[in-house]
Amino acid sequence: MIGTSPQAHKCRCTPNENWWKNGIIYQVYPRSFKDSNNDGNGDLAGVIDKLPYLKSTGVDCVWLSPIMKSPQVDAGYDISDYYAIDKMYGNMNDFKELIGKAHELGLKIMLDFVPNHTSDQHRWFKESEKGNAKFKDFYVWRNAKKKGSPPNNWLSVFGGSAWQWSKKRKQFYLHQFAKEQPDLNFRNPAVRDEMKKVLVYYLDLGVDAFRIDAVKFLFEDEQFRDEPRSSDPNATPASHAYLDHIYTNNLPETFALLSEWRQLVDEYSETQGGPSRILVSEVYDDLYNTLQYYGTPERIGVHFTFNFFFITNLKQDISRAHDIARIVYTWQNALPAGKVTNWVIGNHDNHRVPTRLGAKNIDGFNMLLLLLPGVAVTYNGEEFGQDDGDVPFEQGKDPAAKDRATFNLLSRDFERTPMQWDDSTNAGFNEGAKPWLPVSQNYKELNLASQLNEKKLSHYQIYRRLARLRRDEPVRNGTTDVWAVSDDVIILKRSAGGRHIILAFKLGWNGNDEKEEVYIPSMCEKEAIVLLKSVGSSYKIGSIINPQNFLLNPHESIVLEIMTT
Ligand code: NOJ
């Protein structure tokens, strides 16, 4: 039995074990979402204010990027107190209010849980650095090699050695991200206990889901062996890609720890009798290693692990329609039996979808995302086509991009600029105080308010209609087929009980700028109804076309319905 506090949260929504299985998870980047007190930073009151908007958009779960107390060296992924909300965002009462209001609306809340590392300002680290017996082994400390060099060749994800010398303790500590983010030592049972306590604390508050950050880094080789050179010929010696991370990533102990957390959460859900709480892992890796996180018949894993392959394996004007088809079917075929699939198309670590895959393709990609089976993950702003903002080097905040020379290549600030709500001051993000990152210059034309009119088809209205269509049987539970009918046209078909919902999308990549004749494979029906179309398409919603032969322009996408019974 897991202990819960006496004020354990009772969810007032209808228990629905399966709430997440076809859900839309919407990622809110709190610092850039809505600044209610006009201090330049978004906050929880701002999120609360926008909950009805999220409900009416049709999302199911709101994922909040880190909101706990933090010096913000890595945008909150450097936590200095797991039990406090960062002042910039509000306080614990605001968070409780947010959960309560979300639940009243039938929305779930997913919290970013960052267990691999803390901030170097966390009390545990300060005590550990001083050598306080209780905390001495909370982090990964090693002696210097002869001549004072680091214990081994391990590299930080942000570049350079993963070891930092502490003058105080006269030892090196491990940091697989910034030096201000020391890695916790999960071989210490006391650390494992502390992290379980954190999980239970937030379960008690009513948090429905946890996105577990940087999971694959949780354990390292006990012998601290050097890692071998990777097979990437272009990697420079200081870059993380230079080594093959066989001693720092995906260790068996990591999977065992995740099983423990999963058991804890499952047991919690059972004793509470409410809807199930879920764990989602964040792992960028190859297909095999990524899928390991779903678990095996012998070992329970997380509910699902993010599928980042639309992000990592698609490149505008290099990829072809075949690459999209391959991503879908290799993932679907490799997914362990009985597991819930998922698709992530954008997040705070990657250029926004319009910037990455083409501004004119936003509807096509939202259609693909929302018509695929399982869970869909949308990054805030991408429901209406917000693209990357401009951030000059001088205003950059990302610890992954400290050098002017590599800023444009590495910075994640561009995808983190404030949400473009409307065409007023600072895009409606706040009342005029200087935002922590500059508002994108294009906000007068590209903002949500200009797309709210339900009678006018816009990126946002398309997104809303898709969110509704997802609840229909073929998209919820139907079979999935995907084809590239040419280099540039992708078809997705979802079918159930003789009803087929079909996406046809011409990417317009690789200089494919001519109209193209398209057909839907493996269907002989001569009539299809146009249910939805991309902005600018000349098809008429509700009209009938011949699915054996129709034309698509570059960047055009349509959703068809065909009945075969
Ligand atoms: C993954 C997060 O998404 C990223 O933003 C962060 O820098 C690292 N984990 C370190 O926590």
Coordinates of C-alpha atoms and ligand atoms in Angstrom, one line a residue:
M1 CA 0.0 0.0 0.0
I2 CA 1.2 3.5 -0.8
G3 CA 0.8 6.1 1.8
T4 CA -1.3 9.1 0.9
S5 CA -1.8 12.2 2.8
P6 CA -5.2 12.6 4.6
Q7 CA -6.2 15.4 2.2
A8 CA -5.6 13.0 -0.7
H9 CA -7.3 14.5 -3.8
K10 CA -10.6 12.9 -4.9
C11 CA -11.2 13.5 -8.5
R12 CA -14.6 14.8 -9.3
C13 CA -14.6 13.7 -12.9
T14 CA -16.1 10.4 -14.0
P15 CA -13.6 7.6 -13.5
N16 CA -12.4 6.6 -16.9
E17 CA -9.5 4.2 -16.9
N18 CA -8.8 4.8 -20.5
W19 CA -8.9 8.6 -20.6
W20 CA -5.4 8.8 -22.1
K21 CA -5.5 6.1 -24.7
N22 CA -6.9 8.3 -27.5
G23 CA -6.1 11.6 -25.9
I24 CA -4.6 14.8 -27.1
I25 CA -1.8 15.9 -24.8
Y26 CA -1.2 19.6 -25.2
Q27 CA 2.1 20.9 -24.0
V28 CA 2.0 24.3 -22.2
Y29 CA 5.3 26.0 -21.9
P30 CA 4.4 28.0 -18.8
R31 CA 6.9 30.8 -19.0
S32 CA 5.8 31.7 -22.5
F33 CA 2.1 30.9 -22.3
K34 CA 0.2 33.7 -20.5
D35 CA 1.7 36.4 -18.2
S36 CA -1.2 37.4 -15.9
N37 CA 0.8 39.8 -13.6
N38 CA 2.8 41.5 -16.4
D39 CA 6.2 40.7 -15.1
G40 CA 7.5 39.3 -18.4
N41 CA 7.0 35.7 -17.5
G42 CA 4.0 33.4 -18.0
D43 CA 2.5 32.0 -14.8
L44 CA 0.0 29.6 -13.4
A45 CA -2.8 32.2 -13.2
G46 CA -2.3 32.7 -16.9
V47 CA -2.7 29.0 -17.5
I48 CA -5.8 28.9 -15.3
D49 CA -7.2 31.8 -17.3
K50 CA -6.8 29.8 -20.6
L51 CA -8.2 26.5 -19.4
P52 CA -11.6 27.1 -21.1
Y53 CA -9.7 27.8 -24.3
L54 CA -7.9 24.5 -24.1
K55 CA -11.2 22.7 -23.3
S56 CA -12.9 24.2 -26.3
T57 CA -9.9 23.4 -28.5
G58 CA -10.7 19.7 -27.7
V59 CA -7.5 18.6 -25.9
D60 CA -7.7 16.1 -23.1
C61 CA -4.6 16.6 -21.0
V62 CA -2.5 19.7 -20.3
W63 CA 1.2 19.0 -19.9
L64 CA 3.0 21.7 -17.9
S65 CA 6.7 22.0 -18.6
P66 CA 8.6 22.4 -15.3
I67 CA 7.0 24.7 -12.7
M68 CA 8.9 23.7 -9.6
K69 CA 11.3 26.1 -7.8
S70 CA 14.4 26.6 -10.0
P71 CA 17.2 29.0 -10.7
Q72 CA 16.1 28.6 -14.4
V73 CA 19.5 27.8 -15.8
D74 CA 17.8 25.2 -18.0
A75 CA 14.3 26.6 -18.1
G76 CA 13.2 24.8 -14.9
Y77 CA 14.8 21.5 -15.7
D78 CA 17.1 22.4 -12.8
I79 CA 14.9 22.0 -9.8
S80 CA 16.0 23.4 -6.4
D81 CA 13.0 22.3 -4.4
Y82 CA 10.6 19.5 -5.6
Y83 CA 7.9 20.7 -3.2
A84 CA 7.7 24.3 -4.1
I85 CA 6.3 26.1 -7.2
D86 CA 8.7 28.6 -8.6
K87 CA 7.7 32.1 -7.4
M88 CA 7.7 33.4 -11.0
Y89 CA 4.8 31.0 -11.7
G90 CA 2.9 31.5 -8.4
N91 CA 2.6 29.1 -5.4
M92 CA 1.3 25.7 -4.4
N93 CA -2.2 27.1 -3.9
D94 CA -2.2 28.3 -7.5
F95 CA -1.2 24.9 -8.6
K96 CA -4.0 23.3 -6.6
E97 CA -6.5 25.7 -8.0
L98 CA -5.2 24.9 -11.5
I99 CA -5.7 21.2 -10.9
G100 CA -9.1 21.7 -9.5
K101 CA -10.3 23.9 -12.3
A102 CA -8.9 21.6 -15.0
H103 CA -10.7 18.7 -13.4
E104 CA -13.9 20.6 -13.3
L105 CA -13.6 21.1 -17.0
G106 CA -12.7 17.4 -17.6
L107 CA -9.1 18.2 -18.4
K108 CA -6.2 16.1 -17.1
I109 CA -2.9 17.5 -15.8
M110 CA 0.5 16.1 -16.7
L111 CA 3.5 17.4 -14.7
D112 CA 7.1 17.4 -15.9
F113 CA 9.0 15.2 -13.4
V114 CA 12.7 15.7 -13.5
P115 CA 14.5 13.0 -11.5
N116 CA 17.8 12.6 -13.3
H117 CA 19.3 15.8 -11.9
T118 CA 18.6 18.6 -9.6
S119 CA 19.9 22.2 -9.6
D120 CA 23.2 22.8 -7.9
Q121 CA 21.2 25.1 -5.7
H122 CA 19.2 22.2 -4.3
R123 CA 19.8 21.7 -0.6
W124 CA 20.8 18.1 -1.2
F125 CA 23.6 19.1 -3.5
K126 CA 24.8 21.8 -1.2
E127 CA 24.9 19.3 1.7
S128 CA 26.5 16.7 -0.5
E129 CA 29.2 19.1 -1.6
K130 CA 30.0 19.9 2.0
G131 CA 30.3 16.1 2.6
N132 CA 27.3 15.9 5.1
A133 CA 27.1 12.2 5.8
K134 CA 23.3 12.0 5.0
F135 CA 23.7 13.5 1.5
K136 CA 27.3 12.5 0.7
D137 CA 26.2 9.9 -1.8
F138 CA 23.2 11.7 -3.2
Y139 CA 25.1 12.6 -6.3
V140 CA 27.8 10.9 -8.5
W141 CA 31.1 12.0 -7.1
R142 CA 34.5 10.7 -8.3
N143 CA 38.1 11.5 -7.6
A144 CA 40.2 13.2 -10.2
K145 CA 42.5 11.1 -12.3
K146 CA 46.2 11.7 -12.0
K147 CA 47.1 15.3 -13.0
G148 CA 43.7 16.4 -12.0
S149 CA 41.8 15.4 -15.1
P150 CA 38.2 14.2 -15.0
P151 CA 37.5 10.5 -14.0
N152 CA 36.7 9.4 -17.5
N153 CA 35.7 10.7 -21.0
W154 CA 32.0 11.0 -20.5
L155 CA 30.4 14.0 -22.3
S156 CA 27.5 16.3 -21.4
V157 CA 24.5 16.5 -23.8
F158 CA 25.2 20.3 -23.9
G159 CA 28.8 19.7 -24.9
G160 CA 32.2 19.2 -23.2
S161 CA 33.1 17.0 -20.3
A162 CA 30.2 15.6 -18.1
W163 CA 32.4 16.2 -15.0
Q164 CA 32.8 19.4 -13.0
W165 CA 35.4 19.9 -10.3
S166 CA 34.2 21.0 -6.9
K167 CA 36.8 23.0 -5.0
K168 CA 34.8 22.5 -1.8
R169 CA 34.7 18.7 -2.0
K170 CA 37.9 18.2 -4.0
Q171 CA 36.1 15.8 -6.3
F172 CA 34.4 15.8 -9.6
Y173 CA 30.6 15.5 -9.9
L174 CA 28.7 14.1 -12.9
H175 CA 26.4 16.4 -14.9
Q176 CA 25.0 14.9 -18.1
F177 CA 23.4 18.3 -18.9
A178 CA 24.6 21.7 -17.7
K179 CA 27.1 21.9 -14.9
E180 CA 24.4 23.5 -12.8
Q181 CA 22.4 20.2 -13.1
P182 CA 24.3 17.6 -11.1
D183 CA 23.1 14.0 -11.7
L184 CA 21.5 12.3 -8.8
N185 CA 22.9 8.9 -7.7
F186 CA 20.1 6.4 -8.1
R187 CA 22.3 3.6 -6.7
N188 CA 21.6 5.2 -3.3
P189 CA 18.4 3.9 -1.9
A190 CA 17.8 7.2 -0.1
V191 CA 17.6 9.0 -3.4
R192 CA 15.2 6.4 -4.7
D193 CA 13.0 6.9 -1.6
E194 CA 13.1 10.7 -2.0
M195 CA 11.9 10.5 -5.7
K196 CA 9.1 8.2 -4.7
K197 CA 8.0 10.7 -2.1
V198 CA 7.9 13.4 -4.8
L199 CA 5.7 11.3 -7.0
V200 CA 3.3 10.5 -4.2
Y201 CA 3.1 14.2 -3.2
Y202 CA 1.9 15.2 -6.6
L203 CA -0.3 12.1 -6.9
D204 CA -2.0 13.3 -3.7
L205 CA -2.5 16.7 -5.3
G206 CA -4.4 15.1 -8.1
V207 CA -1.8 15.1 -10.9
D208 CA -3.0 12.7 -13.5
A209 CA 0.2 12.0 -15.5
F210 CA 4.0 12.5 -15.3
R211 CA 6.3 13.1 -18.2
I212 CA 9.6 11.7 -16.9
D213 CA 12.5 13.8 -18.1
A214 CA 15.8 12.5 -19.5
V215 CA 15.0 8.9 -18.3
K216 CA 17.7 7.1 -20.2
F217 CA 20.4 8.9 -18.2
L218 CA 19.2 7.7 -14.7
F219 CA 22.0 5.2 -14.1
E220 CA 25.6 4.9 -15.2
D221 CA 28.2 2.2 -15.4
E222 CA 29.4 1.2 -11.9
Q223 CA 32.9 0.8 -13.2
F224 CA 32.9 4.3 -14.8
R225 CA 34.5 2.9 -18.0
D226 CA 35.3 5.2 -20.9
E227 CA 32.8 5.3 -23.7
P228 CA 33.9 4.3 -27.2
R229 CA 33.9 6.6 -30.2
S230 CA 30.5 6.7 -32.0
S231 CA 29.9 5.9 -35.6
D232 CA 29.0 9.6 -36.4
P233 CA 31.9 10.7 -38.6
N234 CA 30.9 14.4 -38.4
A235 CA 30.7 14.7 -34.6
T236 CA 33.3 17.0 -33.0
P237 CA 35.2 15.7 -30.0
A238 CA 33.3 17.9 -27.5
S239 CA 29.9 17.1 -28.8
H240 CA 27.7 14.5 -27.1
A241 CA 27.3 12.6 -30.4
Y242 CA 31.1 11.9 -30.4
L243 CA 30.7 8.9 -28.1
D244 CA 28.6 5.8 -28.1
H245 CA 26.8 6.1 -24.8
I246 CA 26.9 2.5 -23.8
Y247 CA 27.8 3.2 -20.2
T248 CA 25.5 6.2 -19.5
N249 CA 22.3 5.5 -21.4
N250 CA 19.6 2.9 -21.1
L251 CA 21.2 0.8 -18.4
P252 CA 19.2 -2.3 -17.1
E253 CA 19.0 -0.6 -13.7
T254 CA 17.1 2.3 -15.3
F255 CA 14.4 -0.1 -16.6
A256 CA 14.1 -1.7 -13.2
L257 CA 13.6 1.7 -11.5
L258 CA 10.9 2.6 -14.0
S259 CA 9.1 -0.6 -13.2
E260 CA 9.1 0.4 -9.5
W261 CA 7.6 3.8 -10.4
R262 CA 5.0 2.2 -12.6
Q263 CA 4.0 -0.2 -9.8
L264 CA 3.7 2.7 -7.4
V265 CA 1.5 4.7 -9.8
D266 CA -0.7 1.7 -10.6
E267 CA -1.1 0.8 -7.0
Y268 CA -2.0 4.4 -6.2
S269 CA -4.6 4.5 -9.0
E270 CA -6.1 1.2 -7.7
T271 CA -6.4 2.3 -4.1
Q272 CA -7.8 5.7 -5.1
G273 CA -10.4 4.0 -7.3
G274 CA -10.3 7.0 -9.7
P275 CA -9.1 7.2 -13.3
S276 CA -5.7 5.8 -13.9
R277 CA -2.6 8.0 -13.4
I278 CA 0.0 7.5 -16.0
L279 CA 3.8 7.7 -16.6
V280 CA 5.3 8.8 -19.9
S281 CA 9.0 8.7 -20.6
E282 CA 11.1 11.1 -22.6
V283 CA 13.7 9.2 -24.5
Y284 CA 15.4 10.1 -27.8
D285 CA 17.0 7.0 -29.1
D286 CA 16.8 4.5 -31.9
L287 CA 13.6 2.5 -32.4
Y288 CA 14.8 -0.5 -30.4
N289 CA 16.0 1.4 -27.4
T290 CA 13.0 3.7 -27.4
L291 CA 10.5 0.8 -27.4
Q292 CA 12.3 -0.9 -24.5
Y293 CA 10.6 1.7 -22.3
Y294 CA 7.2 0.3 -23.0
G295 CA 8.3 -2.8 -21.0
T296 CA 8.5 -6.5 -21.9
P297 CA 6.4 -9.5 -20.8
E298 CA 8.8 -9.9 -17.8
R299 CA 9.2 -6.3 -16.9
I300 CA 6.5 -3.6 -16.7
G301 CA 7.4 -0.3 -18.4
V302 CA 5.8 3.1 -18.6
H303 CA 2.3 3.6 -20.1
F304 CA 4.0 5.0 -23.2
T305 CA 7.3 6.5 -24.2
F306 CA 7.3 9.5 -26.6
N307 CA 7.5 8.6 -30.2
F308 CA 9.8 11.4 -31.5
F309 CA 10.4 9.9 -35.0
F310 CA 8.3 12.6 -36.8
I311 CA 10.8 15.1 -35.2
T312 CA 14.0 13.2 -35.6
N313 CA 13.5 11.5 -39.0
L314 CA 11.7 14.0 -41.1
K315 CA 13.5 16.9 -42.9
Q316 CA 11.7 19.4 -45.1
D317 CA 12.8 19.1 -48.7
I318 CA 15.0 16.1 -48.0
S319 CA 12.4 13.6 -46.8
R320 CA 9.8 12.1 -49.1
A321 CA 6.3 10.8 -48.5
H322 CA 7.8 7.3 -48.2
D323 CA 9.7 8.5 -45.1
I324 CA 6.4 9.4 -43.4
A325 CA 4.9 6.0 -44.3
R326 CA 8.0 4.3 -43.0
I327 CA 8.0 6.1 -39.7
V328 CA 4.3 5.1 -39.2
Y329 CA 4.6 1.5 -40.1
T330 CA 7.9 0.7 -38.6
W331 CA 6.7 2.1 -35.3
Q332 CA 3.3 0.4 -35.4
N333 CA 4.8 -2.9 -36.4
A334 CA 7.5 -2.8 -33.7
L335 CA 5.1 -1.6 -30.9
P336 CA 4.8 -4.4 -28.3
A337 CA 1.4 -6.1 -28.4
G338 CA -1.3 -4.4 -26.4
K339 CA 0.6 -1.1 -26.0
V340 CA -0.8 2.3 -26.7
T341 CA 0.8 4.1 -29.6
N342 CA 1.6 7.8 -29.7
W343 CA 2.9 10.6 -32.0
V344 CA 4.8 13.8 -31.0
I345 CA 5.1 16.4 -33.7
G346 CA 6.6 19.4 -31.8
N347 CA 8.0 20.4 -28.4
H348 CA 10.1 23.0 -26.6
D349 CA 13.4 21.3 -27.7
N350 CA 12.8 21.4 -31.4
H351 CA 11.9 24.0 -34.1
R352 CA 8.2 24.5 -34.4
V353 CA 6.3 22.4 -36.9
P354 CA 5.7 25.3 -39.5
T355 CA 9.4 26.2 -39.3
R356 CA 10.6 22.6 -39.5
L357 CA 8.2 21.1 -41.9
G358 CA 6.9 24.1 -43.8
A359 CA 4.4 26.8 -42.8
K360 CA 2.1 25.8 -45.6
N361 CA 2.1 22.2 -44.3
I362 CA 0.7 22.9 -40.9
D363 CA -2.8 21.7 -41.7
G364 CA -1.5 18.5 -43.4
F365 CA 0.7 17.6 -40.4
N366 CA -2.0 18.4 -37.8
M367 CA -4.4 16.2 -39.9
L368 CA -1.8 13.4 -39.9
L369 CA -1.1 13.8 -36.1
L370 CA -4.7 13.8 -35.1
L371 CA -6.0 11.1 -37.4
L372 CA -3.3 8.6 -36.4
P373 CA -4.3 6.1 -33.7
G374 CA -3.4 6.5 -30.0
V375 CA -2.1 9.6 -28.3
A376 CA -1.3 12.8 -30.1
V377 CA 1.0 15.4 -28.6
T378 CA 0.7 19.1 -29.6
Y379 CA 3.1 21.9 -28.6
N380 CA 1.3 25.1 -27.6
G381 CA 0.7 27.5 -30.5
E382 CA 1.0 24.7 -33.2
E383 CA -2.8 24.4 -33.1
F384 CA -2.9 27.7 -35.0
G385 CA 0.4 27.5 -36.9
Q386 CA 2.7 29.6 -34.7
D387 CA 6.2 29.3 -36.1
D388 CA 9.7 30.0 -34.5
G389 CA 10.4 33.5 -33.3
D390 CA 13.5 35.6 -33.8
V391 CA 15.8 35.7 -30.8
P392 CA 19.1 37.6 -31.1
F393 CA 22.1 35.9 -29.5
E394 CA 22.3 38.6 -26.8
Q395 CA 18.8 37.7 -25.6
G396 CA 19.3 33.9 -25.7
K397 CA 18.7 32.0 -22.6
D398 CA 19.4 28.4 -23.5
P399 CA 22.4 26.7 -21.8
A400 CA 22.7 24.4 -24.8
A401 CA 23.7 27.4 -27.0
K402 CA 26.2 29.5 -25.1
D403 CA 28.4 30.4 -28.1
R404 CA 27.6 33.0 -30.7
A405 CA 29.0 30.7 -33.4
T406 CA 26.6 27.9 -32.7
F407 CA 23.7 29.8 -31.4
N408 CA 21.5 29.6 -34.5
L409 CA 22.2 26.0 -34.9
L410 CA 21.7 24.9 -31.3
S411 CA 19.5 27.3 -29.5
R412 CA 16.0 26.2 -28.4
D413 CA 15.0 29.7 -27.6
F414 CA 13.4 30.2 -31.1
E415 CA 10.6 27.7 -30.4
R416 CA 10.1 29.1 -26.9
T417 CA 9.0 32.7 -27.7
P418 CA 5.7 33.9 -26.2
M419 CA 2.3 32.5 -27.4
Q420 CA 0.7 34.8 -30.0
W421 CA -2.8 35.2 -28.6
D422 CA -3.8 38.3 -30.6
D423 CA -2.6 41.4 -32.3
S424 CA -2.4 43.7 -29.2
T425 CA 0.7 44.6 -27.3
N426 CA 3.1 41.7 -27.0
A427 CA 0.7 39.5 -28.8
G428 CA -1.7 39.5 -25.8
F429 CA 1.0 37.5 -23.8
N430 CA 0.9 40.3 -21.2
E431 CA 0.2 44.0 -20.8
G432 CA 3.5 45.4 -22.1
A433 CA 6.3 44.4 -19.8
K434 CA 9.4 43.1 -21.6
P435 CA 8.8 39.3 -22.1
W436 CA 11.6 37.0 -21.0
L437 CA 12.1 36.1 -24.7
P438 CA 11.1 38.5 -27.5
V439 CA 7.6 38.2 -29.0
S440 CA 7.9 37.1 -32.6
Q441 CA 7.6 39.9 -35.1
N442 CA 4.9 38.2 -37.2
Y443 CA 2.3 38.3 -34.4
K444 CA 0.1 40.9 -36.0
E445 CA -0.7 38.6 -38.8
L446 CA -0.2 35.2 -37.1
N447 CA -2.2 35.0 -33.9
L448 CA -5.0 32.9 -32.4
A449 CA -7.6 35.7 -32.3
S450 CA -7.6 36.1 -36.0
Q451 CA -8.5 32.4 -36.3
L452 CA -11.3 32.1 -33.8
N453 CA -14.2 32.8 -36.2
E454 CA -15.8 29.4 -36.5
K455 CA -17.3 30.3 -39.9
K456 CA -14.0 30.9 -41.5
L457 CA -11.7 27.9 -42.1
S458 CA -8.3 28.6 -40.4
H459 CA -5.5 26.4 -39.0
Y460 CA -7.1 26.6 -35.6
Q461 CA -10.6 25.7 -36.8
I462 CA -9.2 22.8 -38.7
Y463 CA -7.4 21.6 -35.5
R464 CA -10.7 21.9 -33.6
R465 CA -12.6 19.9 -36.2
L466 CA -9.9 17.3 -36.2
A467 CA -10.1 17.0 -32.4
R468 CA -13.8 16.3 -32.8
L469 CA -13.4 13.8 -35.6
R470 CA -10.9 11.9 -33.4
R471 CA -13.8 10.9 -31.2
D472 CA -15.5 9.1 -34.1
E473 CA -15.1 5.3 -34.3
P474 CA -12.8 4.9 -37.3
V475 CA -10.3 7.4 -35.9
R476 CA -10.7 6.2 -32.3
N477 CA -10.4 2.4 -32.8
G478 CA -10.2 1.7 -36.5
T479 CA -7.5 0.0 -38.5
T480 CA -4.7 2.0 -39.8
D481 CA -3.2 1.9 -43.3
V482 CA -0.6 4.3 -44.7
W483 CA 0.8 4.6 -48.2
A484 CA 3.1 6.9 -50.1
V485 CA 1.3 7.0 -53.5
S486 CA 4.1 9.1 -55.0
D487 CA 7.3 10.7 -53.7
D488 CA 5.3 13.6 -52.4
V489 CA 1.8 12.4 -51.5
I490 CA 1.0 10.5 -48.3
I491 CA -2.3 8.7 -47.7
L492 CA -3.6 7.7 -44.2
K493 CA -6.7 5.5 -44.0
R494 CA -8.6 4.7 -40.8
S495 CA -11.4 2.2 -41.1
A496 CA -14.1 0.7 -38.9
G497 CA -17.4 -1.0 -39.8
G498 CA -17.4 0.1 -43.4
R499 CA -16.6 3.7 -42.7
H500 CA -13.3 5.1 -43.8
I501 CA -11.7 8.4 -42.8
I502 CA -8.9 9.2 -45.2
L503 CA -6.2 11.8 -45.3
A504 CA -4.5 12.7 -48.6
F505 CA -1.7 15.2 -48.2
K506 CA 0.7 16.5 -50.8
L507 CA 3.9 17.8 -49.1
G508 CA 5.2 20.1 -51.8
W509 CA 8.8 19.1 -50.9
N510 CA 11.8 18.6 -53.1
G511 CA 10.6 21.0 -55.8
N512 CA 7.3 19.2 -56.3
D513 CA 5.4 22.3 -57.2
E514 CA 3.0 20.9 -59.8
K515 CA -0.6 19.7 -59.3
E516 CA -0.6 15.9 -59.0
E517 CA -3.3 13.3 -59.8
V518 CA -3.9 11.2 -56.7
Y519 CA -5.9 8.0 -55.9
I520 CA -6.7 6.2 -52.7
P521 CA -5.2 2.7 -52.9
S522 CA -7.2 -0.5 -52.2
M523 CA -10.6 1.1 -52.6
C524 CA -12.8 0.8 -55.6
E525 CA -15.6 3.1 -54.4
K526 CA -16.2 6.0 -56.8
E527 CA -17.5 8.5 -54.2
A528 CA -15.9 10.2 -51.3
I529 CA -17.2 13.2 -49.3
V530 CA -14.8 16.0 -48.5
L531 CA -14.9 16.3 -44.7
L532 CA -12.1 18.8 -44.2
K533 CA -9.4 20.6 -46.2
S534 CA -6.3 22.7 -45.6
V535 CA -6.5 26.5 -45.7
G536 CA -6.3 27.6 -49.3
S537 CA -7.6 24.4 -50.8
S538 CA -10.3 24.9 -53.4
Y539 CA -12.2 21.7 -52.5
K540 CA -15.6 22.4 -51.0
I541 CA -16.4 20.8 -47.7
G542 CA -19.3 18.5 -48.1
S543 CA -18.8 18.0 -51.9
I544 CA -18.4 14.6 -53.5
I545 CA -15.2 13.6 -55.4
N546 CA -13.9 10.5 -57.1
P547 CA -11.3 8.9 -54.8
Q548 CA -9.9 7.1 -57.8
N549 CA -8.7 10.2 -59.4
F550 CA -8.5 13.7 -57.9
L551 CA -6.0 16.5 -57.9
L552 CA -3.8 17.9 -55.1
N553 CA -1.7 21.1 -55.2
P554 CA 1.6 21.3 -53.3
H555 CA 0.9 21.6 -49.5
E556 CA -2.8 20.8 -50.0
S557 CA -4.4 18.2 -47.8
I558 CA -8.0 16.9 -47.6
V559 CA -9.8 14.5 -45.3
L560 CA -12.3 12.3 -47.1
E561 CA -15.1 9.9 -45.9
I562 CA -15.9 6.8 -47.8
M563 CA -18.6 4.3 -46.9
T564 CA -18.3 0.7 -48.1
T565 CA -21.4 -0.8 -46.5
Ligands
NOJ1 C1 14.8 17.2 -21.7 C2 14.1 18.5 -21.7 O1 13.0 18.4 -22.6 C3 15.1 19.5 -22.1 O2 14.5 20.8 -22.3 C4 16.1 19.6 -21.0 O3 17.2 20.5 -21.3 C5 16.8 18.2 -20.7 N1 15.8 17.2 -20.7 C6 17.5 18.2 -19.4 O4 16.6 18.2 -18.3

